[in-house]
Tab-separated table of C-alpha atoms and ligand atoms in Angstrom:
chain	number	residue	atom	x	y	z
B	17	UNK	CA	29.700	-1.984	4.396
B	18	UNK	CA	27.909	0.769	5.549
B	19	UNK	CA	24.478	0.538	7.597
B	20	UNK	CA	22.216	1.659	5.011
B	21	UNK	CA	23.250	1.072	1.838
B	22	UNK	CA	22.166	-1.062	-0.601
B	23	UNK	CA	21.892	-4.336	-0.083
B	24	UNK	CA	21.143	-7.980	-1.462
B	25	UNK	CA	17.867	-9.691	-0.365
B	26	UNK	CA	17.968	-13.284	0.242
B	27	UNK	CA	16.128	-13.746	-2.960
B	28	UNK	CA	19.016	-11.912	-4.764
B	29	UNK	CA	17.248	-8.548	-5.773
B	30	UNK	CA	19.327	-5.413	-5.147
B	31	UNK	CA	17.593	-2.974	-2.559
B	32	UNK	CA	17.869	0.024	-1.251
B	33	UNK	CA	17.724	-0.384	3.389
B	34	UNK	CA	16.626	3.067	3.623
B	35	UNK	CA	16.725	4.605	7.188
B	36	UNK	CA	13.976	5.866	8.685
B	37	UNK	CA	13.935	9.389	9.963
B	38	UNK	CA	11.307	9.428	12.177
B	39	UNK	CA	9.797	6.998	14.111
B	40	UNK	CA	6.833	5.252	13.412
B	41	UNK	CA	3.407	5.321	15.541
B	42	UNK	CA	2.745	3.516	18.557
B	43	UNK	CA	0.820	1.375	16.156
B	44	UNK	CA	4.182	0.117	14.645
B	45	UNK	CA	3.512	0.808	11.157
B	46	UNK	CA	6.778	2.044	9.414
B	47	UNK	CA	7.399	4.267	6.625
B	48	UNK	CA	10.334	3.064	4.521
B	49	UNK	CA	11.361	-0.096	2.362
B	50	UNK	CA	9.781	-3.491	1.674
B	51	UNK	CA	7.289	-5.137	3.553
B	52	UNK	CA	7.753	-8.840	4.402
B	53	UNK	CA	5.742	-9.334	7.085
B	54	UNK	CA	2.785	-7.471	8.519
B	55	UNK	CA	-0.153	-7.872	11.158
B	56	UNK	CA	-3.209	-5.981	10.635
B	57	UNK	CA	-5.203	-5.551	14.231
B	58	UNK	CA	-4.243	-8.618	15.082
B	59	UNK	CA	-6.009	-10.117	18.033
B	60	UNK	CA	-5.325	-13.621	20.338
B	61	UNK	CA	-7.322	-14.400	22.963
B	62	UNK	CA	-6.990	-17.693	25.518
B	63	UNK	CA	-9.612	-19.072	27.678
B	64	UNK	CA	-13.453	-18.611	27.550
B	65	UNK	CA	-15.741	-15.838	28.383
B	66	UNK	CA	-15.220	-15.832	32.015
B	67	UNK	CA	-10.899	-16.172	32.383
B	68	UNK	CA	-10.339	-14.401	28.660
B	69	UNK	CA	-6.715	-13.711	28.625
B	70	UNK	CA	-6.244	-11.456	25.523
B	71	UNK	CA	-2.465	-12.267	24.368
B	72	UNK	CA	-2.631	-9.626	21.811
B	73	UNK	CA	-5.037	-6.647	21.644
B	74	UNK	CA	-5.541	-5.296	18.032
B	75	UNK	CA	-1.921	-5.058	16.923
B	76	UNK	CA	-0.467	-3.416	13.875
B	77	UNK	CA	2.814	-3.676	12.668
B	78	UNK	CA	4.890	-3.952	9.722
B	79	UNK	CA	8.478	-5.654	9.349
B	80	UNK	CA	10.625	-4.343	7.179
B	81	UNK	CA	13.124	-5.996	4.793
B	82	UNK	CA	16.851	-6.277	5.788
B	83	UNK	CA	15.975	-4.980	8.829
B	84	UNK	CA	16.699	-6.337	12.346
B	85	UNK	CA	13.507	-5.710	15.021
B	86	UNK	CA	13.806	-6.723	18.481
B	87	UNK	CA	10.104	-7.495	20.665
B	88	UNK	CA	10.718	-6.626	24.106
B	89	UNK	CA	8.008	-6.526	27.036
B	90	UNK	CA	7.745	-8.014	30.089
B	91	UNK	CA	6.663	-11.371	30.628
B	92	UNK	CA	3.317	-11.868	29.867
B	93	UNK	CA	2.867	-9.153	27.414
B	94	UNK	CA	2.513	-11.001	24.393
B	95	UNK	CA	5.929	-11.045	22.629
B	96	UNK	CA	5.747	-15.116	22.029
B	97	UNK	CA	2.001	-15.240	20.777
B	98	UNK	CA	3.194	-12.358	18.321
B	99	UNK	CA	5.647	-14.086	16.809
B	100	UNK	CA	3.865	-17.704	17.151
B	101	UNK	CA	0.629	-15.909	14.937
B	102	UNK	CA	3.151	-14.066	12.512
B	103	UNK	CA	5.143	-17.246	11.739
B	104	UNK	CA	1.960	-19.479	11.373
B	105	UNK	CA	2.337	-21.185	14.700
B	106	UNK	CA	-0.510	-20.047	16.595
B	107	UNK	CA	-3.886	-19.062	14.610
B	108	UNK	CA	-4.882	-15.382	15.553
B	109	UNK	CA	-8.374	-14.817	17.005
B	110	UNK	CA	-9.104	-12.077	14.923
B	111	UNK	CA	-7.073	-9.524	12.469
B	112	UNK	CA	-4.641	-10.844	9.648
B	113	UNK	CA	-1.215	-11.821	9.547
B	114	UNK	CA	0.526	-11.240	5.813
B	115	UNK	CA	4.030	-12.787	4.987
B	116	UNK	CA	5.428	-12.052	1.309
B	117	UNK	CA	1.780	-10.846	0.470
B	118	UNK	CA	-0.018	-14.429	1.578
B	119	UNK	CA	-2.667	-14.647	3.888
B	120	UNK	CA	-1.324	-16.725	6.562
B	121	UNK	CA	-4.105	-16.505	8.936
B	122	UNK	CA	-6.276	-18.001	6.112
B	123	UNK	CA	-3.831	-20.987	5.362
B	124	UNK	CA	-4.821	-24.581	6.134
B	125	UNK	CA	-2.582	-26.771	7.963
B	126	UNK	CA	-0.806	-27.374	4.763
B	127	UNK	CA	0.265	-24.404	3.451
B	128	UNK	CA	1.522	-23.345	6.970
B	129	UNK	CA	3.616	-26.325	6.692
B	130	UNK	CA	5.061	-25.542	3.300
B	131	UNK	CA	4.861	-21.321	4.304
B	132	UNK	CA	6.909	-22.418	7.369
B	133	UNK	CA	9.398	-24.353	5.212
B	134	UNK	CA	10.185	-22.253	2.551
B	135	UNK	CA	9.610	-18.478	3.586
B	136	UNK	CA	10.551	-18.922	7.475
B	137	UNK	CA	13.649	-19.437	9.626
B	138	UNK	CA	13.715	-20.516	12.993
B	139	UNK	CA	16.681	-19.865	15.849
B	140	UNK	CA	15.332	-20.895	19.129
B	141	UNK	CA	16.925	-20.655	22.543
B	142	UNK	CA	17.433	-23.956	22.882
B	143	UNK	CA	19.160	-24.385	20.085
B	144	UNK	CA	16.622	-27.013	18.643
B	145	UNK	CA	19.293	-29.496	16.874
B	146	UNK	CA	19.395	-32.902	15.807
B	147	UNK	CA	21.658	-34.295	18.371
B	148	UNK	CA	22.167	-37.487	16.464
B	149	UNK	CA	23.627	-35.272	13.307
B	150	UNK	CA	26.597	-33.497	12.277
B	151	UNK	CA	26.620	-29.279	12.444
B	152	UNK	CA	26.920	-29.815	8.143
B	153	UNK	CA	23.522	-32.461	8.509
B	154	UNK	CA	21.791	-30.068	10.438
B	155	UNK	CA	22.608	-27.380	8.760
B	156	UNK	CA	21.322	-28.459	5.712
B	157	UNK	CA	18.336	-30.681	6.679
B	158	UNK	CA	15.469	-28.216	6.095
B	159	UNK	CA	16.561	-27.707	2.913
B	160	UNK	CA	16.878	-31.785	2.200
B	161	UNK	CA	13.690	-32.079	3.869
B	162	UNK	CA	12.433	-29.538	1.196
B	163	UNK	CA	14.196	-31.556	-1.280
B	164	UNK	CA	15.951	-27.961	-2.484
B	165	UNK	CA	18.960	-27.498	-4.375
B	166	UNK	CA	22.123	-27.108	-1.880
B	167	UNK	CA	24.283	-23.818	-3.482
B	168	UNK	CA	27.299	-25.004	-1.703
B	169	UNK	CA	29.053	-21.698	-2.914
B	170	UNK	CA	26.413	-20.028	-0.398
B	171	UNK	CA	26.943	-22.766	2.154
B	172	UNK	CA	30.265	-22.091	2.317
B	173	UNK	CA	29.800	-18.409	2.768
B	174	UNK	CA	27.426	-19.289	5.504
B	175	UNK	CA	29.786	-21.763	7.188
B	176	UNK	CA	32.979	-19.376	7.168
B	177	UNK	CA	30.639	-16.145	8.676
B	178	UNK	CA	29.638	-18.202	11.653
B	179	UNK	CA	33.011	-19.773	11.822
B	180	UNK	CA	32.099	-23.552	11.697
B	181	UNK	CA	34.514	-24.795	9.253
B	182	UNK	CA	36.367	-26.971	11.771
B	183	UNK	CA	33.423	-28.146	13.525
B	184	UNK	CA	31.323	-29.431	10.544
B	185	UNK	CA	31.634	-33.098	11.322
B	186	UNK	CA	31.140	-32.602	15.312
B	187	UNK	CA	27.993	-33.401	16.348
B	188	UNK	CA	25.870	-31.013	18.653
B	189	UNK	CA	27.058	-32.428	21.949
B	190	UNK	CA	30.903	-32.233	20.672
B	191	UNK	CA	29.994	-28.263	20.353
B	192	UNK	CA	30.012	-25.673	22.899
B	193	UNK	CA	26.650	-23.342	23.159
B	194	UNK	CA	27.702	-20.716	21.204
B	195	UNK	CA	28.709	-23.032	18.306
B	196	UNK	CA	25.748	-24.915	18.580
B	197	UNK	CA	23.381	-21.591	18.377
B	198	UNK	CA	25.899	-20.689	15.377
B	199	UNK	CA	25.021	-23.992	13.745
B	200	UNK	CA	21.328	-22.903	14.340
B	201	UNK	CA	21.810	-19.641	12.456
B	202	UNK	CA	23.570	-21.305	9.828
B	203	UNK	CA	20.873	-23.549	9.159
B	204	UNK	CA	18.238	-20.539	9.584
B	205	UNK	CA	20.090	-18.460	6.898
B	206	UNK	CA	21.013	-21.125	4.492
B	207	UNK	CA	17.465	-21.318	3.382
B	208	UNK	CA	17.501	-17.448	2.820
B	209	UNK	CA	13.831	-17.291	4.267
B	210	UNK	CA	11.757	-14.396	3.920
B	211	UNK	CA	12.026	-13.825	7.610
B	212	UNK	CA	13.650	-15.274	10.717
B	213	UNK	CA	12.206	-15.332	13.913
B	214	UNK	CA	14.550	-15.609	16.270
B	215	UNK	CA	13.253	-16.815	20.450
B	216	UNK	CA	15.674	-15.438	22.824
B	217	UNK	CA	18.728	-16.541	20.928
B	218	UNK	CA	21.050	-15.597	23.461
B	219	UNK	CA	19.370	-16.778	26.187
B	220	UNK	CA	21.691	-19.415	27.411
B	221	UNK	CA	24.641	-18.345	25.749
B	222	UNK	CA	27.700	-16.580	28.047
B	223	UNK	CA	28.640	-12.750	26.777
B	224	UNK	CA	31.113	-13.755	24.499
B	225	UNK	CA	29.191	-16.624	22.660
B	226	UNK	CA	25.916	-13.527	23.000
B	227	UNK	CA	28.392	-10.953	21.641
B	228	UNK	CA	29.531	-13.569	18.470
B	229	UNK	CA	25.723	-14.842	17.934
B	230	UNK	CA	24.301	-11.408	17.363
B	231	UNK	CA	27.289	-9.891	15.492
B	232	UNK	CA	26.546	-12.739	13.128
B	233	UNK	CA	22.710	-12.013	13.174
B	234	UNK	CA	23.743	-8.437	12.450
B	235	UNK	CA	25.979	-9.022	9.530
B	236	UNK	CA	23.275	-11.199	7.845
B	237	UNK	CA	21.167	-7.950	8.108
B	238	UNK	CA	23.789	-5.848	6.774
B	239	UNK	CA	25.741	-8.064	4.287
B	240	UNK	CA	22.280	-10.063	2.690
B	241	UNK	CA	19.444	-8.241	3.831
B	242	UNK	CA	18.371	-10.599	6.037
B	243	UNK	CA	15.170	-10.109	7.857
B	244	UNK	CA	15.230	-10.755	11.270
B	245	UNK	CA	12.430	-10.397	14.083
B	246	UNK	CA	13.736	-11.570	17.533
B	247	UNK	CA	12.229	-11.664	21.117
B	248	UNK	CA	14.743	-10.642	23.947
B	249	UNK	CA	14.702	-9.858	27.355
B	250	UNK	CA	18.143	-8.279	26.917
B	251	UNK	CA	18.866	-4.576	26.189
B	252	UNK	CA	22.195	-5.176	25.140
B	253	UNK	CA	21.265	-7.930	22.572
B	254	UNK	CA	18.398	-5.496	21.437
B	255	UNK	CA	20.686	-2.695	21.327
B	256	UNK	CA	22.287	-4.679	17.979
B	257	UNK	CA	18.517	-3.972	16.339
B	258	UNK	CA	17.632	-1.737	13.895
B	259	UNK	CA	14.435	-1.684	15.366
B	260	UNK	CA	12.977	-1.770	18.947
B	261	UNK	CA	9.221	-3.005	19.639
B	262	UNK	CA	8.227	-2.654	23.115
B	263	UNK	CA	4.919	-4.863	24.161
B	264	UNK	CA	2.781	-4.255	27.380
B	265	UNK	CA	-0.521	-5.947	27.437
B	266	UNK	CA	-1.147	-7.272	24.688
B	267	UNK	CA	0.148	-3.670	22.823
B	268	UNK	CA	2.996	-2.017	20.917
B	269	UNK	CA	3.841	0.567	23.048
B	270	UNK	CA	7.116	2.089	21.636
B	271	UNK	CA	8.727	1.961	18.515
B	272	UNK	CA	12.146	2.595	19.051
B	273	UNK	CA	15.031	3.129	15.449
B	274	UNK	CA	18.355	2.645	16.276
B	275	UNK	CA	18.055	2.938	19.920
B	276	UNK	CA	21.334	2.762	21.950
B	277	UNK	CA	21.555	0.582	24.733
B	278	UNK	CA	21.223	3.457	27.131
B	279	UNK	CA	17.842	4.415	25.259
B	280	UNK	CA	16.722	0.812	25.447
B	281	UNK	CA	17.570	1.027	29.213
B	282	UNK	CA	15.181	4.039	29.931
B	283	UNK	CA	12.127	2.550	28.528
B	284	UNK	CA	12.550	0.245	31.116
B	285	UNK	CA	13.711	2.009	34.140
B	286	UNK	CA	11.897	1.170	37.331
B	287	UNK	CA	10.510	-1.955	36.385
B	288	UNK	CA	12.524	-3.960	38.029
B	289	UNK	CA	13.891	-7.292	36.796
B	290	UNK	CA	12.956	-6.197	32.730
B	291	UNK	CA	16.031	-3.781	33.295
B	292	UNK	CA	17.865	-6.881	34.535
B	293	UNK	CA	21.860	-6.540	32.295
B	294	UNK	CA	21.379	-9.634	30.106
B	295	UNK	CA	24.622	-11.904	29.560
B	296	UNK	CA	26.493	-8.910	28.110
B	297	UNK	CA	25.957	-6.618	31.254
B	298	UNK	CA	29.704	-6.725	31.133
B	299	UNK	CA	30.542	-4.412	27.510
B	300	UNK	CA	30.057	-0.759	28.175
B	301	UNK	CA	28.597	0.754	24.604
B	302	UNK	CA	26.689	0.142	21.937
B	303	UNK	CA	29.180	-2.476	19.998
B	304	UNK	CA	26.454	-4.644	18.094
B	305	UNK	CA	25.114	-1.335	16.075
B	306	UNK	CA	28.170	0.009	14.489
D	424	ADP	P1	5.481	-13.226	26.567
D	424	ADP	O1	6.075	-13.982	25.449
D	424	ADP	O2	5.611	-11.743	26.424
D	424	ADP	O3	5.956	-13.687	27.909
D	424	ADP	P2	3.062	-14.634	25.892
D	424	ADP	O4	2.815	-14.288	24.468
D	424	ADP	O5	3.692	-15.960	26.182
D	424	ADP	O6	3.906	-13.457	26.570
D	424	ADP	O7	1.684	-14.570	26.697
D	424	ADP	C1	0.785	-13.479	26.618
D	424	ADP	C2	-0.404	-13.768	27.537
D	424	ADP	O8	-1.131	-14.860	27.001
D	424	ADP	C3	-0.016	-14.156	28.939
D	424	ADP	O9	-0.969	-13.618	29.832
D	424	ADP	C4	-0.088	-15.652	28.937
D	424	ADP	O10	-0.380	-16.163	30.211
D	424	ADP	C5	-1.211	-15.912	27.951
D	424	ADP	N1	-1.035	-17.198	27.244
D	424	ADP	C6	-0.065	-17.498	26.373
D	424	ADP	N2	-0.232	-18.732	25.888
D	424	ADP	C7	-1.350	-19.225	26.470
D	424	ADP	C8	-2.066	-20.458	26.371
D	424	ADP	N3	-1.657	-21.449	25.576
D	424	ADP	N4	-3.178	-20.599	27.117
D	424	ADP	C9	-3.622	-19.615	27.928
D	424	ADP	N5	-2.996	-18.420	28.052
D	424	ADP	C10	-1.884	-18.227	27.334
């Protein structure tokens, strides 16, 4: 299936992916298809008057749907307190953060709890599973805990993409890395959220788990329309993006579509360990993005 053509959303409505042409602003506000997520001069600041530390300094962006954006930045620059404030994690300071057209920043404690629960997914670096349960249990226990309807026909789908099928009864220790972080992603996509924010997914995976992981990231993209925002230190995984976001300070300072590896590279030369070859320093070109 090609890159750009139409595709299904998660909530089943046919769609048009749209590339865009040009890139958007340093601002980060883009120019084609359906917003799902957006923060409007978003600010977070830590500490008082005297040690402020401002985490995020008047940020605008919009995320796209079926679209995959990396965050990149150094450390420090305010990639996790982005997506902490756009998933309802962390409360903003100042500014707005909109998901599916709700006011998140103006949610009480329970309607972040049922925003977080029905509109957004979840992949962490360390996996974040119940160790006690089976990969088909954990798949499926936010939407239990939601008391949803399980479409098994979509499960199924789910469970033969990330290639689980024999492993649905082994629990998380019984599973290598890379088959636990698939049982993650499983779980993330089965409740076709509105948008999944993904924490260095590949973080401690090997190149080959990395290189499985994001191909399966990628075809959720392509293949559902997925939505998927994800922090990374790694070109390589970033290079599988539709999308690059670079942070400095607090900022959006690039705005990279469809960068190559080689691209991603450059915006990072001479910084030292941000240039760092992640776990796939190993492939040579751009595999994730065709
Ligand atoms: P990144 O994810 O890019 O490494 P963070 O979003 O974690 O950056 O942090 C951005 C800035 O905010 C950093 O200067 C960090 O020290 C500061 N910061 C983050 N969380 C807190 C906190 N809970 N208390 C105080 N400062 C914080």
């Amino acid at each position: 299936m090609g890159r750009h053509s139409a595709v299904k959303t998660p909530r089943g409505a046919t769609m048009g992916a749209g590339k865009a042409t040009t890139a958007a602003g340093a601002n980060g506000t883009a120019a084609d298809g359906e917003v799902v997520a957006r923060a409007i001069d978003l600010t977070k600041t830590y500490g008082d008057k005297d040690s402020q530390v401002v985490a995020l300094d008047h940020v605008n962006v919009e995320f796209m749907r079926g679209q995959m954006t990396a965050i990149m930045g150094p450390s420090g620059s305010g990639k996790s307190t982005l997506m902490h404030c756009m998933a309802g994690l962390d409360k903003p300071t100042g500014g707005k953060v909109i998901v599916e057209g709700l006011d998140v920043s103006a949610m009480n404690q329970r309607q972040l709890t049922k925003l977080r629960r029905d509109q957004i997914g979840f992949i962490f670096q360390s996996f974040n599973l119940v160790p006690t349960l089976t990969a088909e249990e954990n798949i499926l226990l936010p939407l239990q805990i939601a008391k949803r309807p399980i479409d098994r026909a979509w499960f199924d789908k789910v469970v033969d993409v990330v290639g689980l099928r024999s492993r649905l009864t082994h629990r998380p220790s019984q599973l290598s890395g890379g088959q636990q972080q698939r049982v993650a992603c499983a779980r993330a996509i089965m409740a076709r959220p509105s948008v999944i924010f993904a924490d260095e997914p590949t973080g401690n995976l090997d190149s080959h788990s990395s290189r499985e992981v994001l191909g399966f990231l990628k075809n959720s993209v392509r293949e559902y329309g997925q939505t998927i925002v994800m922090v990374t230190h790694d070109p390589r995984a970033a290079s599988y993006a539709d999308r690059v976001l670079v942070l400095a300070d607090g900022r959006i300072t690039q705005d990279l579509r469809h960068p190559t590896y080689d691209e991603i590279l450059e915006v990072f030369a001479g910084e030292g360990d941000e240039v760092e070859d992640g776990p796939q320093a190993d492939a040579t070109s751009r595999e994730g993005a065709e």
